[in-house]
């Protein structure tokens, strides 16, 4: 397929899904507004009680437009439920009403937690992404509003499912937030408007970097003998592509998302490289995870604009966690530090120096935290019945991220359409998992898992 045809196919897909979403939104007008609990308290259930989920629940209970109360917790690990409960109860004593009989453990815990809510309440999904479509489908059935963490998908089949579920949620007038908090950074919102208004001319290059030491669970040693294979892979989710999209998807999606936002478009293709430089721990024990520890992706937009995304998880190297935009009239610092660290700024010419500065963002003190902003925005939409569904964009960001990851893992140029239509579903049957289910990824006789082999395995990532 020629380049022009590929770009057209992708544009038609995005245009058509937008039309379907718009049609669903119109259908939703005939549906009565779904209110939260009659006493005006929005009840929340947290599904996935790790650090990010606990943080999201804290943001929920800190919204400007309360009251909000946490009423249920769910995870497959008992210690995470207990740890999350203790942390949140200490911070928000009067807003946490989760007795023992509303603390659920197991693969069906997500259903039990959501069963504690009324239509119009909020379910938080902070489990590994493989479970996102399963949780979302049940929330739609229960007529619940949702906040779901990123990434949303790691493969084509689940991306297509999530697009469909997004339309169903809009048709039911449900409000859905996605944890790509850069979109709620007031500094980045100001910058995006200036770039789109032409302050630095037409964009010709974007650059993103996330380079630091190993993080999260990106590197793993062999499974301990006292733990089941499936729970262990879920616990070490960054190590396994089926559970998280690997460190590439989980770590780099924020910068990929906000650079696409600055361009006001998504890349149509990617070529990439990467490698596993460190195959053993400092003690000489072999790692068994599926990640590369370096990645460099060249994304290309339909107009041939380039976006370079570099990632590295290595100790002792130069660290850089930032993003930049270059136009025909000047340049911009998108994020100075971290996923969306301000202030953002624009400059005349190429040098991002103070004498060249055109503008620098200024944010009200009470809107400086994008994690809190996204919750304030979601609850405002719920209470005032504003259209609000970030899932389509969240799936697109996840697909573009996966496109770059697959390009590195296969050694091939991968298009948006190829990623969307790739039939490799990494965790089939995830909705039927029990504690005794086999894991989607199986180890060999030496306890090692299949890893990407660029140029050898090219139709799928492993």
GROMACS .gro file of C-alpha atoms in nm:
model
  462
    1UNK     CA    1   0.000   0.000   0.000
    2UNK     CA    2   0.136   0.343  -0.097
    3UNK     CA    3   0.208   0.611   0.169
    4UNK     CA    4  -0.084   0.827   0.055
    5UNK     CA    5  -0.324   0.532   0.077
    6UNK     CA    6  -0.202   0.442   0.426
    7UNK     CA    7  -0.252   0.796   0.549
    8UNK     CA    8  -0.595   0.810   0.387
    9UNK     CA    9  -0.697   0.481   0.546
   10UNK     CA   10  -0.594   0.603   0.888
   11UNK     CA   11  -0.767   0.937   0.843
   12UNK     CA   12  -1.085   0.764   0.728
   13UNK     CA   13  -1.075   0.536   1.032
   14UNK     CA   14  -1.034   0.825   1.275
   15UNK     CA   15  -1.298   1.030   1.091
   16UNK     CA   16  -1.546   0.743   1.094
   17UNK     CA   17  -1.494   0.664   1.461
   18UNK     CA   18  -1.547   1.034   1.531
   19UNK     CA   19  -1.873   1.023   1.336
   20UNK     CA   20  -1.987   0.717   1.528
   21UNK     CA   21  -1.901   0.884   1.858
   22UNK     CA   22  -2.092   1.196   1.751
   23UNK     CA   23  -2.392   0.986   1.654
   24UNK     CA   24  -2.375   0.810   1.989
   25UNK     CA   25  -2.361   1.147   2.164
   26UNK     CA   26  -2.677   1.254   1.984
   27UNK     CA   27  -2.840   0.929   2.081
   28UNK     CA   28  -2.750   1.005   2.440
   29UNK     CA   29  -2.955   1.324   2.438
   30UNK     CA   30  -3.273   1.122   2.468
   31UNK     CA   31  -3.142   0.944   2.775
   32UNK     CA   32  -3.219   1.107   3.112
   33UNK     CA   33  -2.915   1.238   3.298
   34UNK     CA   34  -2.784   0.974   3.535
   35UNK     CA   35  -2.740   1.137   3.876
   36UNK     CA   36  -2.513   1.014   4.149
   37UNK     CA   37  -2.650   0.911   4.485
   38UNK     CA   38  -2.960   1.111   4.586
   39UNK     CA   39  -2.781   1.289   4.871
   40UNK     CA   40  -2.543   1.441   4.609
   41UNK     CA   41  -2.250   1.230   4.728
   42UNK     CA   42  -2.065   1.062   4.443
   43UNK     CA   43  -1.953   0.717   4.553
   44UNK     CA   44  -1.629   0.570   4.423
   45UNK     CA   45  -1.498   0.215   4.389
   46UNK     CA   46  -1.125   0.159   4.336
   47UNK     CA   47  -1.033  -0.143   4.122
   48UNK     CA   48  -0.655  -0.188   4.134
   49UNK     CA   49  -0.510  -0.080   4.467
   50UNK     CA   50  -0.146  -0.018   4.379
   51UNK     CA   51   0.026   0.317   4.411
   52UNK     CA   52  -0.134   0.476   4.104
   53UNK     CA   53  -0.482   0.359   4.198
   54UNK     CA   54  -0.443   0.482   4.554
   55UNK     CA   55  -0.325   0.817   4.418
   56UNK     CA   56  -0.626   0.840   4.186
   57UNK     CA   57  -0.862   0.767   4.476
   58UNK     CA   58  -0.693   1.042   4.678
   59UNK     CA   59  -0.747   1.285   4.389
   60UNK     CA   60  -1.112   1.178   4.369
   61UNK     CA   61  -1.169   1.264   4.733
   62UNK     CA   62  -0.989   1.599   4.692
   63UNK     CA   63  -1.209   1.740   4.413
   64UNK     CA   64  -1.339   2.096   4.433
   65UNK     CA   65  -1.698   1.993   4.366
   66UNK     CA   66  -1.765   1.735   4.639
   67UNK     CA   67  -1.879   1.545   4.828
   68UNK     CA   68  -1.708   1.226   4.710
   69UNK     CA   69  -1.678   0.910   4.919
   70UNK     CA   70  -1.479   0.589   4.867
   71UNK     CA   71  -1.703   0.287   4.935
   72UNK     CA   72  -1.529  -0.020   4.784
   73UNK     CA   73  -1.183  -0.159   4.708
   74UNK     CA   74  -1.082  -0.444   4.477
   75UNK     CA   75  -0.758  -0.615   4.379
   76UNK     CA   76  -0.630  -0.968   4.331
   77UNK     CA   77  -0.378  -0.913   4.612
   78UNK     CA   78  -0.502  -0.888   4.971
   79UNK     CA   79  -0.201  -0.687   5.089
   80UNK     CA   80  -0.265  -0.417   4.828
   81UNK     CA   81  -0.625  -0.378   4.938
   82UNK     CA   82  -0.517  -0.349   5.300
   83UNK     CA   83  -0.232  -0.108   5.220
   84UNK     CA   84  -0.449   0.117   5.007
   85UNK     CA   85  -0.724   0.120   5.269
   86UNK     CA   86  -0.483   0.216   5.544
   87UNK     CA   87  -0.323   0.497   5.345
   88UNK     CA   88  -0.651   0.646   5.231
   89UNK     CA   89  -0.822   0.611   5.568
   90UNK     CA   90  -0.535   0.799   5.732
   91UNK     CA   91  -0.566   1.084   5.480
   92UNK     CA   92  -0.943   1.103   5.433
   93UNK     CA   93  -1.098   0.947   5.743
   94UNK     CA   94  -1.452   1.080   5.696
   95UNK     CA   95  -1.451   1.017   5.318
   96UNK     CA   96  -1.350   0.651   5.334
   97UNK     CA   97  -1.636   0.414   5.416
   98UNK     CA   98  -1.498   0.073   5.320
   99UNK     CA   99  -1.576  -0.191   5.584
  100UNK     CA  100  -1.430  -0.538   5.553
  101UNK     CA  101  -1.729  -0.665   5.354
  102UNK     CA  102  -1.660  -0.407   5.081
  103UNK     CA  103  -1.292  -0.499   5.044
  104UNK     CA  104  -1.280  -0.757   4.767
  105UNK     CA  105  -1.000  -0.986   4.652
  106UNK     CA  106  -0.984  -1.206   4.342
  107UNK     CA  107  -1.045  -1.194   3.968
  108UNK     CA  108  -1.415  -1.125   4.019
  109UNK     CA  109  -1.348  -0.849   4.273
  110UNK     CA  110  -1.401  -0.580   4.009
  111UNK     CA  111  -1.764  -0.687   3.969
  112UNK     CA  112  -1.827  -0.699   4.342
  113UNK     CA  113  -1.681  -0.354   4.392
  114UNK     CA  114  -1.887  -0.199   4.112
  115UNK     CA  115  -2.198  -0.374   4.246
  116UNK     CA  116  -2.163  -0.148   4.554
  117UNK     CA  117  -2.223   0.162   4.340
  118UNK     CA  118  -2.535   0.330   4.206
  119UNK     CA  119  -2.576   0.447   3.847
  120UNK     CA  120  -2.386   0.773   3.808
  121UNK     CA  121  -2.117   0.689   4.064
  122UNK     CA  122  -1.752   0.643   3.957
  123UNK     CA  123  -1.540   0.331   3.910
  124UNK     CA  124  -1.161   0.379   3.903
  125UNK     CA  125  -0.963   0.131   3.693
  126UNK     CA  126  -0.595   0.114   3.786
  127UNK     CA  127  -0.528  -0.252   3.709
  128UNK     CA  128  -0.280  -0.365   3.441
  129UNK     CA  129  -0.413  -0.264   3.099
  130UNK     CA  130  -0.502  -0.618   2.991
  131UNK     CA  131  -0.810  -0.592   3.214
  132UNK     CA  132  -0.920  -0.248   3.095
  133UNK     CA  133  -1.181  -0.357   2.842
  134UNK     CA  134  -1.325  -0.615   3.082
  135UNK     CA  135  -1.372  -0.362   3.362
  136UNK     CA  136  -1.506  -0.096   3.123
  137UNK     CA  137  -1.767  -0.329   2.972
  138UNK     CA  138  -1.904  -0.408   3.319
  139UNK     CA  139  -1.910  -0.039   3.418
  140UNK     CA  140  -2.113   0.046   3.108
  141UNK     CA  141  -2.356  -0.234   3.193
  142UNK     CA  142  -2.392  -0.086   3.544
  143UNK     CA  143  -2.427   0.271   3.404
  144UNK     CA  144  -2.124   0.396   3.596
  145UNK     CA  145  -1.898   0.686   3.518
  146UNK     CA  146  -1.532   0.585   3.493
  147UNK     CA  147  -1.179   0.705   3.547
  148UNK     CA  148  -0.928   0.468   3.388
  149UNK     CA  149  -0.551   0.481   3.401
  150UNK     CA  150  -0.328   0.474   3.095
  151UNK     CA  151  -0.227   0.293   2.880
  152UNK     CA  152  -0.561   0.152   2.765
  153UNK     CA  153  -0.443  -0.115   2.522
  154UNK     CA  154  -0.131  -0.296   2.402
  155UNK     CA  155  -0.259  -0.463   2.083
  156UNK     CA  156  -0.497  -0.427   1.790
  157UNK     CA  157  -0.785  -0.654   1.900
  158UNK     CA  158  -0.830  -0.488   2.240
  159UNK     CA  159  -0.798  -0.143   2.081
  160UNK     CA  160  -1.088  -0.223   1.852
  161UNK     CA  161  -1.291  -0.345   2.150
  162UNK     CA  162  -1.220  -0.026   2.342
  163UNK     CA  163  -1.324   0.196   2.050
  164UNK     CA  164  -1.659   0.017   2.045
  165UNK     CA  165  -1.701   0.043   2.422
  166UNK     CA  166  -1.624   0.416   2.403
  167UNK     CA  167  -1.918   0.461   2.168
  168UNK     CA  168  -2.146   0.262   2.399
  169UNK     CA  169  -2.044   0.478   2.696
  170UNK     CA  170  -2.121   0.797   2.505
  171UNK     CA  171  -2.458   0.658   2.396
  172UNK     CA  172  -2.544   0.603   2.764
  173UNK     CA  173  -2.432   0.957   2.854
  174UNK     CA  174  -2.155   0.827   3.079
  175UNK     CA  175  -1.855   1.044   3.163
  176UNK     CA  176  -1.515   0.880   3.123
  177UNK     CA  177  -1.175   1.022   3.213
  178UNK     CA  178  -0.841   0.873   3.103
  179UNK     CA  179  -0.525   0.923   3.307
  180UNK     CA  180  -0.326   1.107   3.041
  181UNK     CA  181  -0.292   1.400   3.277
  182UNK     CA  182  -0.073   1.609   3.043
  183UNK     CA  183  -0.397   1.707   2.866
  184UNK     CA  184  -0.508   1.866   3.194
  185UNK     CA  185  -0.184   2.053   3.256
  186UNK     CA  186  -0.282   2.418   3.234
  187UNK     CA  187   0.070   2.503   3.112
  188UNK     CA  188   0.049   2.253   2.825
  189UNK     CA  189  -0.305   2.367   2.743
  190UNK     CA  190  -0.177   2.723   2.706
  191UNK     CA  191   0.118   2.607   2.495
  192UNK     CA  192  -0.096   2.388   2.268
  193UNK     CA  193  -0.321   2.684   2.193
  194UNK     CA  194  -0.022   2.904   2.104
  195UNK     CA  195   0.133   2.638   1.881
  196UNK     CA  196  -0.199   2.574   1.707
  197UNK     CA  197  -0.237   2.950   1.656
  198UNK     CA  198   0.099   2.955   1.474
  199UNK     CA  199   0.323   3.126   1.728
  200UNK     CA  200   0.627   2.917   1.629
  201UNK     CA  201   0.512   2.850   1.272
  202UNK     CA  202   0.445   2.510   1.122
  203UNK     CA  203   0.585   2.225   1.331
  204UNK     CA  204   0.864   2.038   1.157
  205UNK     CA  205   1.013   1.837   1.447
  206UNK     CA  206   0.913   1.713   1.792
  207UNK     CA  207   1.151   1.553   2.040
  208UNK     CA  208   1.074   1.351   2.352
  209UNK     CA  209   1.308   1.191   2.605
  210UNK     CA  210   1.260   0.967   2.904
  211UNK     CA  211   1.603   0.844   3.005
  212UNK     CA  212   1.680   0.737   3.363
  213UNK     CA  213   1.765   0.430   3.566
  214UNK     CA  214   1.550   0.115   3.574
  215UNK     CA  215   1.202   0.187   3.706
  216UNK     CA  216   0.892   0.005   3.821
  217UNK     CA  217   0.895  -0.367   3.745
  218UNK     CA  218   1.065  -0.336   3.405
  219UNK     CA  219   1.334  -0.589   3.497
  220UNK     CA  220   1.249  -0.920   3.659
  221UNK     CA  221   1.436  -1.224   3.783
  222UNK     CA  222   1.288  -1.573   3.779
  223UNK     CA  223   0.952  -1.635   3.942
  224UNK     CA  224   0.973  -1.733   4.310
  225UNK     CA  225   0.868  -2.090   4.380
  226UNK     CA  226   0.598  -1.990   4.630
  227UNK     CA  227   0.393  -1.783   4.384
  228UNK     CA  228   0.164  -1.879   4.096
  229UNK     CA  229   0.266  -1.787   3.743
  230UNK     CA  230  -0.035  -1.567   3.662
  231UNK     CA  231  -0.037  -1.362   3.986
  232UNK     CA  232   0.339  -1.317   3.957
  233UNK     CA  233   0.317  -1.181   3.602
  234UNK     CA  234   0.040  -0.944   3.710
  235UNK     CA  235   0.247  -0.827   4.006
  236UNK     CA  236   0.547  -0.767   3.775
  237UNK     CA  237   0.327  -0.622   3.501
  238UNK     CA  238   0.590  -0.386   3.351
  239UNK     CA  239   0.797  -0.691   3.261
  240UNK     CA  240   0.533  -0.848   3.035
  241UNK     CA  241   0.389  -0.704   2.716
  242UNK     CA  242   0.047  -0.863   2.759
  243UNK     CA  243  -0.006  -0.696   3.096
  244UNK     CA  244   0.128  -0.346   3.032
  245UNK     CA  245   0.272  -0.301   2.685
  246UNK     CA  246   0.605  -0.321   2.866
  247UNK     CA  247   0.806  -0.027   2.991
  248UNK     CA  248   0.774   0.141   2.650
  249UNK     CA  249   0.397   0.175   2.667
  250UNK     CA  250   0.370   0.242   3.038
  251UNK     CA  251   0.659   0.489   3.065
  252UNK     CA  252   0.656   0.676   2.733
  253UNK     CA  253   0.287   0.720   2.650
  254UNK     CA  254   0.256   1.058   2.823
  255UNK     CA  255   0.521   1.227   2.608
  256UNK     CA  256   0.394   1.052   2.294
  257UNK     CA  257   0.043   1.171   2.375
  258UNK     CA  258   0.127   1.533   2.441
  259UNK     CA  259   0.359   1.561   2.139
  260UNK     CA  260   0.073   1.434   1.921
  261UNK     CA  261  -0.143   1.699   2.089
  262UNK     CA  262   0.104   1.976   2.004
  263UNK     CA  263   0.097   1.858   1.641
  264UNK     CA  264  -0.283   1.819   1.661
  265UNK     CA  265  -0.251   1.488   1.480
  266UNK     CA  266  -0.123   1.134   1.522
  267UNK     CA  267   0.176   0.983   1.340
  268UNK     CA  268   0.095   0.749   1.053
  269UNK     CA  269   0.403   0.524   1.083
  270UNK     CA  270   0.712   0.450   1.289
  271UNK     CA  271   1.057   0.299   1.249
  272UNK     CA  272   1.266   0.223   1.554
  273UNK     CA  273   1.558   0.052   1.717
  274UNK     CA  274   1.640  -0.075   2.062
  275UNK     CA  275   1.818  -0.348   2.250
  276UNK     CA  276   1.872  -0.548   2.567
  277UNK     CA  277   2.215  -0.436   2.678
  278UNK     CA  278   2.183  -0.566   3.033
  279UNK     CA  279   2.072  -0.928   3.039
  280UNK     CA  280   2.181  -0.994   3.398
  281UNK     CA  281   2.144  -0.827   3.734
  282UNK     CA  282   2.454  -0.675   3.898
  283UNK     CA  283   2.482  -1.005   4.089
  284UNK     CA  284   2.498  -1.200   3.762
  285UNK     CA  285   2.144  -1.346   3.771
  286UNK     CA  286   1.964  -1.352   3.435
  287UNK     CA  287   1.667  -1.123   3.376
  288UNK     CA  288   1.359  -1.292   3.228
  289UNK     CA  289   1.141  -0.991   3.132
  290UNK     CA  290   1.048  -0.894   2.774
  291UNK     CA  291   1.170  -0.532   2.773
  292UNK     CA  292   1.449  -0.363   2.585
  293UNK     CA  293   1.640  -0.120   2.803
  294UNK     CA  294   1.694   0.131   2.520
  295UNK     CA  295   1.448   0.250   2.256
  296UNK     CA  296   1.464   0.515   1.984
  297UNK     CA  297   1.160   0.570   1.763
  298UNK     CA  298   1.121   0.796   1.461
  299UNK     CA  299   0.751   0.869   1.418
  300UNK     CA  300   0.630   1.026   1.092
  301UNK     CA  301   0.313   1.231   1.046
  302UNK     CA  302   0.115   1.242   0.721
  303UNK     CA  303   0.286   1.570   0.621
  304UNK     CA  304   0.631   1.410   0.681
  305UNK     CA  305   0.690   1.599   1.006
  306UNK     CA  306   0.909   1.387   1.235
  307UNK     CA  307   0.882   1.309   1.606
  308UNK     CA  308   1.177   1.141   1.778
  309UNK     CA  309   1.107   0.954   2.103
  310UNK     CA  310   1.409   0.824   2.294
  311UNK     CA  311   1.380   0.607   2.602
  312UNK     CA  312   1.647   0.446   2.820
  313UNK     CA  313   1.639   0.261   3.152
  314UNK     CA  314   2.004   0.232   3.251
  315UNK     CA  315   2.189   0.340   3.564
  316UNK     CA  316   2.495   0.563   3.540
  317UNK     CA  317   2.395   0.729   3.213
  318UNK     CA  318   2.291   1.083   3.118
  319UNK     CA  319   1.936   1.143   3.241
  320UNK     CA  320   1.684   1.345   3.040
  321UNK     CA  321   1.306   1.356   3.091
  322UNK     CA  322   1.168   1.636   2.875
  323UNK     CA  323   1.006   1.729   2.542
  324UNK     CA  324   1.043   1.998   2.275
  325UNK     CA  325   0.876   2.130   1.960
  326UNK     CA  326   1.043   2.302   1.665
  327UNK     CA  327   0.862   2.513   1.408
  328UNK     CA  328   0.944   2.723   1.104
  329UNK     CA  329   0.940   3.042   1.318
  330UNK     CA  330   1.075   2.921   1.651
  331UNK     CA  331   1.081   2.651   1.915
  332UNK     CA  332   0.905   2.549   2.236
  333UNK     CA  333   0.982   2.370   2.558
  334UNK     CA  334   0.682   2.147   2.609
  335UNK     CA  335   0.784   1.976   2.933
  336UNK     CA  336   1.097   2.084   3.119
  337UNK     CA  337   1.107   1.787   3.352
  338UNK     CA  338   0.886   1.482   3.378
  339UNK     CA  339   0.572   1.400   3.185
  340UNK     CA  340   0.438   1.757   3.194
  341UNK     CA  341   0.665   1.972   3.410
  342UNK     CA  342   0.630   2.347   3.361
  343UNK     CA  343   0.675   2.616   3.285
  344UNK     CA  344   0.623   2.565   2.914
  345UNK     CA  345   0.770   2.834   2.691
  346UNK     CA  346   0.809   2.951   2.331
  347UNK     CA  347   1.115   3.106   2.168
  348UNK     CA  348   1.212   3.286   1.849
  349UNK     CA  349   1.477   3.092   1.659
  350UNK     CA  350   1.617   2.755   1.760
  351UNK     CA  351   1.788   2.840   2.089
  352UNK     CA  352   1.568   2.793   2.396
  353UNK     CA  353   1.741   3.078   2.576
  354UNK     CA  354   1.602   3.360   2.790
  355UNK     CA  355   1.688   3.638   2.539
  356UNK     CA  356   1.488   3.449   2.274
  357UNK     CA  357   1.186   3.378   2.493
  358UNK     CA  358   0.852   3.490   2.355
  359UNK     CA  359   0.624   3.354   2.626
  360UNK     CA  360   0.626   3.144   2.942
  361UNK     CA  361   0.326   2.973   3.099
  362UNK     CA  362   0.170   3.098   3.421
  363UNK     CA  363  -0.070   2.872   3.609
  364UNK     CA  364  -0.298   2.959   3.902
  365UNK     CA  365  -0.165   2.790   4.220
  366UNK     CA  366  -0.484   2.588   4.270
  367UNK     CA  367  -0.455   2.441   3.916
  368UNK     CA  368  -0.091   2.344   3.923
  369UNK     CA  369  -0.145   1.970   3.975
  370UNK     CA  370  -0.261   1.801   3.650
  371UNK     CA  371  -0.354   1.483   3.838
  372UNK     CA  372  -0.600   1.685   4.045
  373UNK     CA  373  -0.713   1.891   3.746
  374UNK     CA  374  -0.824   1.581   3.556
  375UNK     CA  375  -1.042   1.477   3.848
  376UNK     CA  376  -1.186   1.826   3.893
  377UNK     CA  377  -1.270   1.830   3.522
  378UNK     CA  378  -1.432   1.485   3.532
  379UNK     CA  379  -1.648   1.556   3.838
  380UNK     CA  380  -1.749   1.893   3.694
  381UNK     CA  381  -1.870   1.712   3.380
  382UNK     CA  382  -2.065   1.462   3.591
  383UNK     CA  383  -2.233   1.719   3.812
  384UNK     CA  384  -2.315   1.956   3.525
  385UNK     CA  385  -2.390   1.692   3.261
  386UNK     CA  386  -2.124   1.805   3.014
  387UNK     CA  387  -2.010   1.576   2.729
  388UNK     CA  388  -1.697   1.402   2.853
  389UNK     CA  389  -1.540   1.086   2.714
  390UNK     CA  390  -1.161   1.067   2.671
  391UNK     CA  391  -1.147   0.699   2.572
  392UNK     CA  392  -1.120   0.735   2.193
  393UNK     CA  393  -0.822   0.968   2.229
  394UNK     CA  394  -0.675   0.743   2.499
  395UNK     CA  395  -0.694   0.439   2.270
  396UNK     CA  396  -0.538   0.636   1.984
  397UNK     CA  397  -0.250   0.741   2.211
  398UNK     CA  398  -0.209   0.379   2.320
  399UNK     CA  399  -0.207   0.260   1.957
  400UNK     CA  400   0.055   0.516   1.852
  401UNK     CA  401   0.268   0.414   2.150
  402UNK     CA  402   0.229   0.045   2.061
  403UNK     CA  403   0.315   0.127   1.699
  404UNK     CA  404   0.656   0.258   1.806
  405UNK     CA  405   0.713  -0.033   2.041
  406UNK     CA  406   0.626  -0.289   1.773
  407UNK     CA  407   0.856  -0.114   1.524
  408UNK     CA  408   1.146  -0.154   1.768
  409UNK     CA  409   1.057  -0.512   1.859
  410UNK     CA  410   1.017  -0.634   1.500
  411UNK     CA  411   1.276  -0.421   1.321
  412UNK     CA  412   1.008  -0.322   1.070
  413UNK     CA  413   0.837   0.004   0.977
  414UNK     CA  414   0.491  -0.020   1.133
  415UNK     CA  415   0.195   0.194   1.029
  416UNK     CA  416  -0.098   0.303   1.240
  417UNK     CA  417  -0.324   0.077   1.032
  418UNK     CA  418  -0.096  -0.222   1.077
  419UNK     CA  419  -0.095  -0.175   1.453
  420UNK     CA  420  -0.472  -0.134   1.469
  421UNK     CA  421  -0.536  -0.438   1.250
  422UNK     CA  422  -0.265  -0.668   1.388
  423UNK     CA  423  -0.445  -0.983   1.501
  424UNK     CA  424  -0.203  -1.076   1.780
  425UNK     CA  425  -0.420  -1.052   2.093
  426UNK     CA  426  -0.170  -1.086   2.376
  427UNK     CA  427  -0.411  -1.195   2.650
  428UNK     CA  428  -0.709  -1.378   2.500
  429UNK     CA  429  -0.968  -1.491   2.750
  430UNK     CA  430  -0.861  -1.238   3.015
  431UNK     CA  431  -1.226  -1.193   3.113
  432UNK     CA  432  -1.235  -1.556   3.228
  433UNK     CA  433  -0.918  -1.558   3.439
  434UNK     CA  434  -0.915  -1.727   3.779
  435UNK     CA  435  -0.627  -1.775   4.021
  436UNK     CA  436  -0.573  -2.119   3.863
  437UNK     CA  437  -0.569  -1.999   3.501
  438UNK     CA  438  -0.251  -2.038   3.298
  439UNK     CA  439  -0.069  -1.713   3.232
  440UNK     CA  440  -0.091  -1.570   2.877
  441UNK     CA  441   0.289  -1.597   2.856
  442UNK     CA  442   0.461  -1.925   2.929
  443UNK     CA  443   0.823  -1.976   3.032
  444UNK     CA  444   1.053  -2.228   2.869
  445UNK     CA  445   1.228  -2.512   3.055
  446UNK     CA  446   1.487  -2.264   3.185
  447UNK     CA  447   1.226  -2.025   3.324
  448UNK     CA  448   1.277  -1.767   3.048
  449UNK     CA  449   1.007  -1.600   2.840
  450UNK     CA  450   1.002  -1.518   2.469
  451UNK     CA  451   1.164  -1.182   2.396
  452UNK     CA  452   1.141  -0.966   2.084
  453UNK     CA  453   1.385  -1.061   1.808
  454UNK     CA  454   1.399  -0.776   1.552
  455UNK     CA  455   1.442  -0.902   1.199
  456UNK     CA  456   1.359  -1.260   1.300
  457UNK     CA  457   1.011  -1.236   1.449
  458UNK     CA  458   0.849  -0.965   1.235
  459UNK     CA  459   0.474  -1.032   1.217
  460UNK     CA  460   0.425  -1.001   1.592
  461UNK     CA  461   0.641  -0.888   1.882
  462UNK     CA  462   0.732  -1.228   2.028
   0.00000   0.00000   0.00000
